[in-house]
One Martini backbone bead per residue (centre of mass of N, CA, C, O) as a GRO file, in nm:
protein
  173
    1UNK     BB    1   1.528   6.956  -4.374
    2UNK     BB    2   1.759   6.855  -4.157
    3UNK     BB    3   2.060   6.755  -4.145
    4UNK     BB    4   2.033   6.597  -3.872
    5UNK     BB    5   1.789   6.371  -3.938
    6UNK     BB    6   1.910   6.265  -4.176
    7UNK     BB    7   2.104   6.123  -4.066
    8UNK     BB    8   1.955   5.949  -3.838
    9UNK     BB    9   1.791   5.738  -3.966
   10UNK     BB   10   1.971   5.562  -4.102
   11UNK     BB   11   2.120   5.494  -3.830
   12UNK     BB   12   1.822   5.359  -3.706
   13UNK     BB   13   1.791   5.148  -3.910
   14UNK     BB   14   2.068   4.965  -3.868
   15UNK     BB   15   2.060   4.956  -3.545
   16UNK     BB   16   1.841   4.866  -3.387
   17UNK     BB   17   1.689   5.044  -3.145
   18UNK     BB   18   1.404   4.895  -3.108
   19UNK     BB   19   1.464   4.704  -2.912
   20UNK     BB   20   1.418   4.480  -2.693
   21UNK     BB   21   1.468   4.419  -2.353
   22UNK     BB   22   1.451   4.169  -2.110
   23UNK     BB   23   1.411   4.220  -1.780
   24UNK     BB   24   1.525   4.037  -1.427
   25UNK     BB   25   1.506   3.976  -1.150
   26UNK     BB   26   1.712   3.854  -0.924
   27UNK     BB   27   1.646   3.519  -0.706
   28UNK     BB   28   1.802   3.418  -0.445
   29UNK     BB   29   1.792   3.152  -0.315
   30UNK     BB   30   1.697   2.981  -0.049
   31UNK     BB   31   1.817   2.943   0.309
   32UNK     BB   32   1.857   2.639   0.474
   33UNK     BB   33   1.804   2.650   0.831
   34UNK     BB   34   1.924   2.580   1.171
   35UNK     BB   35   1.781   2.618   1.469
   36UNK     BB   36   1.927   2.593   1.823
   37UNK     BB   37   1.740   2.842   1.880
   38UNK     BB   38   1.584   3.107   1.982
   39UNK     BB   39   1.527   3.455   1.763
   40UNK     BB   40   1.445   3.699   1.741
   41UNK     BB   41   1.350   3.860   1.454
   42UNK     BB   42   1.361   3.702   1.220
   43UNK     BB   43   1.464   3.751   0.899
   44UNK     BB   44   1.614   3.868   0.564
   45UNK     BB   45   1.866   4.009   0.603
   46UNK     BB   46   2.123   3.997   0.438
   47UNK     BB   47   2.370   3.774   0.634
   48UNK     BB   48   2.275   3.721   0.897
   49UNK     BB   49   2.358   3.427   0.907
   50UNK     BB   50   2.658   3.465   0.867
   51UNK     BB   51   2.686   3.748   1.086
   52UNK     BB   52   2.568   3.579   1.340
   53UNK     BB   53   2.416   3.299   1.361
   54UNK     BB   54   2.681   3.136   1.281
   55UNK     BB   55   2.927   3.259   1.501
   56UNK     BB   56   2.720   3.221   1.773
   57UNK     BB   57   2.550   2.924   1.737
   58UNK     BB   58   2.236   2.940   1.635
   59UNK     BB   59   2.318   2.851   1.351
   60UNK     BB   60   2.274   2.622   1.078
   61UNK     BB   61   2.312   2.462   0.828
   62UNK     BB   62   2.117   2.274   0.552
   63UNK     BB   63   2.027   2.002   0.367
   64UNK     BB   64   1.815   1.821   0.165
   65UNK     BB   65   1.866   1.542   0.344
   66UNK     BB   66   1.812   1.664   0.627
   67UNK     BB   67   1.533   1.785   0.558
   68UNK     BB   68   1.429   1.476   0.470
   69UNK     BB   69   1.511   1.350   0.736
   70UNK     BB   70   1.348   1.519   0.934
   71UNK     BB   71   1.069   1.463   0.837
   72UNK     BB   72   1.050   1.145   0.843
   73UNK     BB   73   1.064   1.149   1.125
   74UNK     BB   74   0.816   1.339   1.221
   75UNK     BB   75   0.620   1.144   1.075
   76UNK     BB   76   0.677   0.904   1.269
   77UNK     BB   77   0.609   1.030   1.531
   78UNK     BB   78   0.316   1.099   1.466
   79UNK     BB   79   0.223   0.833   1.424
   80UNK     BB   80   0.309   0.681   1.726
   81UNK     BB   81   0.138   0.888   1.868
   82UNK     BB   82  -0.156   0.832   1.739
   83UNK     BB   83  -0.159   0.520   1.816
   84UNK     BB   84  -0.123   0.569   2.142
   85UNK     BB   85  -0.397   0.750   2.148
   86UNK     BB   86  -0.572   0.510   1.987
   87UNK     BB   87  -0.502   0.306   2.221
   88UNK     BB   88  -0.674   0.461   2.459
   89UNK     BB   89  -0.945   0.532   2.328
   90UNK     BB   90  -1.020   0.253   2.327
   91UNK     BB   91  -1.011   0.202   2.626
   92UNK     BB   92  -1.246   0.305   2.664
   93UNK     BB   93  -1.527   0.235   2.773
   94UNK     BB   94  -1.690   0.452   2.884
   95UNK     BB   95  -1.886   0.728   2.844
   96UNK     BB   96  -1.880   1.079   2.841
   97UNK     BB   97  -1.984   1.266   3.120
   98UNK     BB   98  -2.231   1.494   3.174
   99UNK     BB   99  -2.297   1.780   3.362
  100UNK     BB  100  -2.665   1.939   3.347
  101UNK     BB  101  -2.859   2.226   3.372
  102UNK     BB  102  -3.198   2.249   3.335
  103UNK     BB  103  -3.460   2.325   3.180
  104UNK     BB  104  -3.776   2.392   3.227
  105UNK     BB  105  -3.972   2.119   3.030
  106UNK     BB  106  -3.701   2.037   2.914
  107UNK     BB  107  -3.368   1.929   2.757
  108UNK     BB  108  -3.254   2.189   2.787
  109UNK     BB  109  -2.978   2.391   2.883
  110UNK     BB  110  -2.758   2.611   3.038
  111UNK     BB  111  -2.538   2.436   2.979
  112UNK     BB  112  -2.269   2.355   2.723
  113UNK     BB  113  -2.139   2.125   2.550
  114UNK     BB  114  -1.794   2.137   2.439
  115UNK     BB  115  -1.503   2.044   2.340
  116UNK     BB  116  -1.314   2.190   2.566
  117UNK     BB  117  -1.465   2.004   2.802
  118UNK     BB  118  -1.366   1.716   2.656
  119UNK     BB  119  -1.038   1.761   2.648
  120UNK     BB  120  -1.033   1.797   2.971
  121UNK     BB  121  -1.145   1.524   3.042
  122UNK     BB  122  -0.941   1.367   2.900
  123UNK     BB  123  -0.707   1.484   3.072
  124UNK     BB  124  -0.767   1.463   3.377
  125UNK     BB  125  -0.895   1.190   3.391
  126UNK     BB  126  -0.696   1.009   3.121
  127UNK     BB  127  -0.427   1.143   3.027
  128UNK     BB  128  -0.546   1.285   2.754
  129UNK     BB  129  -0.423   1.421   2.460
  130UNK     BB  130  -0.623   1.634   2.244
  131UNK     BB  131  -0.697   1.789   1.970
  132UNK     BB  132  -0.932   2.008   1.806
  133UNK     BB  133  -0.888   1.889   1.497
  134UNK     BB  134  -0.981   1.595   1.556
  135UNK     BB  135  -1.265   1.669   1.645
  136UNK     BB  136  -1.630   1.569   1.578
  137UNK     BB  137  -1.896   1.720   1.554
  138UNK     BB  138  -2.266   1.630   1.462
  139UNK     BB  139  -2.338   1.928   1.569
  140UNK     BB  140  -2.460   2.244   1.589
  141UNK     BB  141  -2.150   2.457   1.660
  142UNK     BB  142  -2.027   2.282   1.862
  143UNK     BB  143  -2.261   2.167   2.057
  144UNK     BB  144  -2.438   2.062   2.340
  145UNK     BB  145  -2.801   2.123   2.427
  146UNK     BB  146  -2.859   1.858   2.553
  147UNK     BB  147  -3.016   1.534   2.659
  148UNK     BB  148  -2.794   1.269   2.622
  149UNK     BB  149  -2.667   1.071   2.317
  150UNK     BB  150  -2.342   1.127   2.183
  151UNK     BB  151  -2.134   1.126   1.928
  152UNK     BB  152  -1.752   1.137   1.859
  153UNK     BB  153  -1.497   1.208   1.646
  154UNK     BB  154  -1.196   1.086   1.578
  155UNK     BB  155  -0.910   1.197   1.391
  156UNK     BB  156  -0.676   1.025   1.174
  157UNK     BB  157  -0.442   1.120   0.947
  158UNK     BB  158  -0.206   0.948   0.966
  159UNK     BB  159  -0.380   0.652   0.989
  160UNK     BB  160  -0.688   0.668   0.830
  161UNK     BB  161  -0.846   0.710   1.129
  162UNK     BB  162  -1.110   0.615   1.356
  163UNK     BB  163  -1.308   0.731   1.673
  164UNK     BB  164  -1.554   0.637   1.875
  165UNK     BB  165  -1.740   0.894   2.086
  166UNK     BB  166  -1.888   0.898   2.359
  167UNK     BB  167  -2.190   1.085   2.505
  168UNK     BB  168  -2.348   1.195   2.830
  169UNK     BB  169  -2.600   1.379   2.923
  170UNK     BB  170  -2.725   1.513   3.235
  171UNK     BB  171  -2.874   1.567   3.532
  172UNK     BB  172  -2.872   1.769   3.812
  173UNK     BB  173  -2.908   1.700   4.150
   0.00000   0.00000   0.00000
């Protein structure tokens, strides 16, 4: 053995060279800030906040409570948009006609009602504006494709209600 190895056994023994350090990287808490107009390309890259959006007036800083008060508020007006919505649609006496050509010898259409259709309708004739993803149809495909009468369900998710919306579909004469 060499003289160099038999030295250094002995203090590698003794200082414990073999110890594991676990390294974690550290990440630095997200910062919650308020835009106060739109700004192109906003990303993470450090201090952008503080040099740039923040000397121009583009963004301030907010707080936990402001932005805890802020979400209350925004699901407040959600509640009283959907009350509002709900008591026009509850308005509604009669059942939503569409007219669409037969196919000869069937009750089937050659154009079908669609989601879309119905949304217009109620945009246009009766000054509802409803969402897409409240509106459930019962039918396959989310179309209608024969001549009849059907139901479909408006779901309030903010007040835990439904409204049940007729449909007839008629022939063209």
């Amino acid at each position: 053995m060499s003289l160099f190895s038999s030295r250094i056994a002995p203090l590698s023994r003794s200082l414990d060279f073999c110890k594991i350090f676990k390294r974690t990287a550290r990440r630095k808490p997200p910062i919650n800030i308020l835009l106060k107009e739109t700004v192109e390309g906003v990303g993470n890259k450090a201090g952008y906040m503080r040099n740039v959006l923040l000397p121009r007036n583009k963004a301030s800083y907010i707080q936990v409570y402001t932005r805890e008060r802020q979400a209350l508020e925004a699901g407040q007006h959600q509640r009283e948009q959907a009350d509002q919505l709900l008591v026009q649609l509850r308005a509604l006496q009669e059942p939503l006609e569409f007219q669409r050509a037969v196919v000869p010898g069937t009750t089937g259409t050659f154009g079908s009602v669609t989601l879309e259709d119905v949304i217009d309708k109620l945009r246009k004739e009766f000054g509802i504006s409803v969402d897409k993803h409240q509106i459930e149809f019962n039918t396959e495909g989310g179309k209608l494709k024969a001549l009849g009468e059907y139901e479909l369900v408006v779901k309030f998710p903010n007040l835990k209600k439904e409204e049940k919306l007729g449909i007839i579909v008629k022939a063209t004469q």
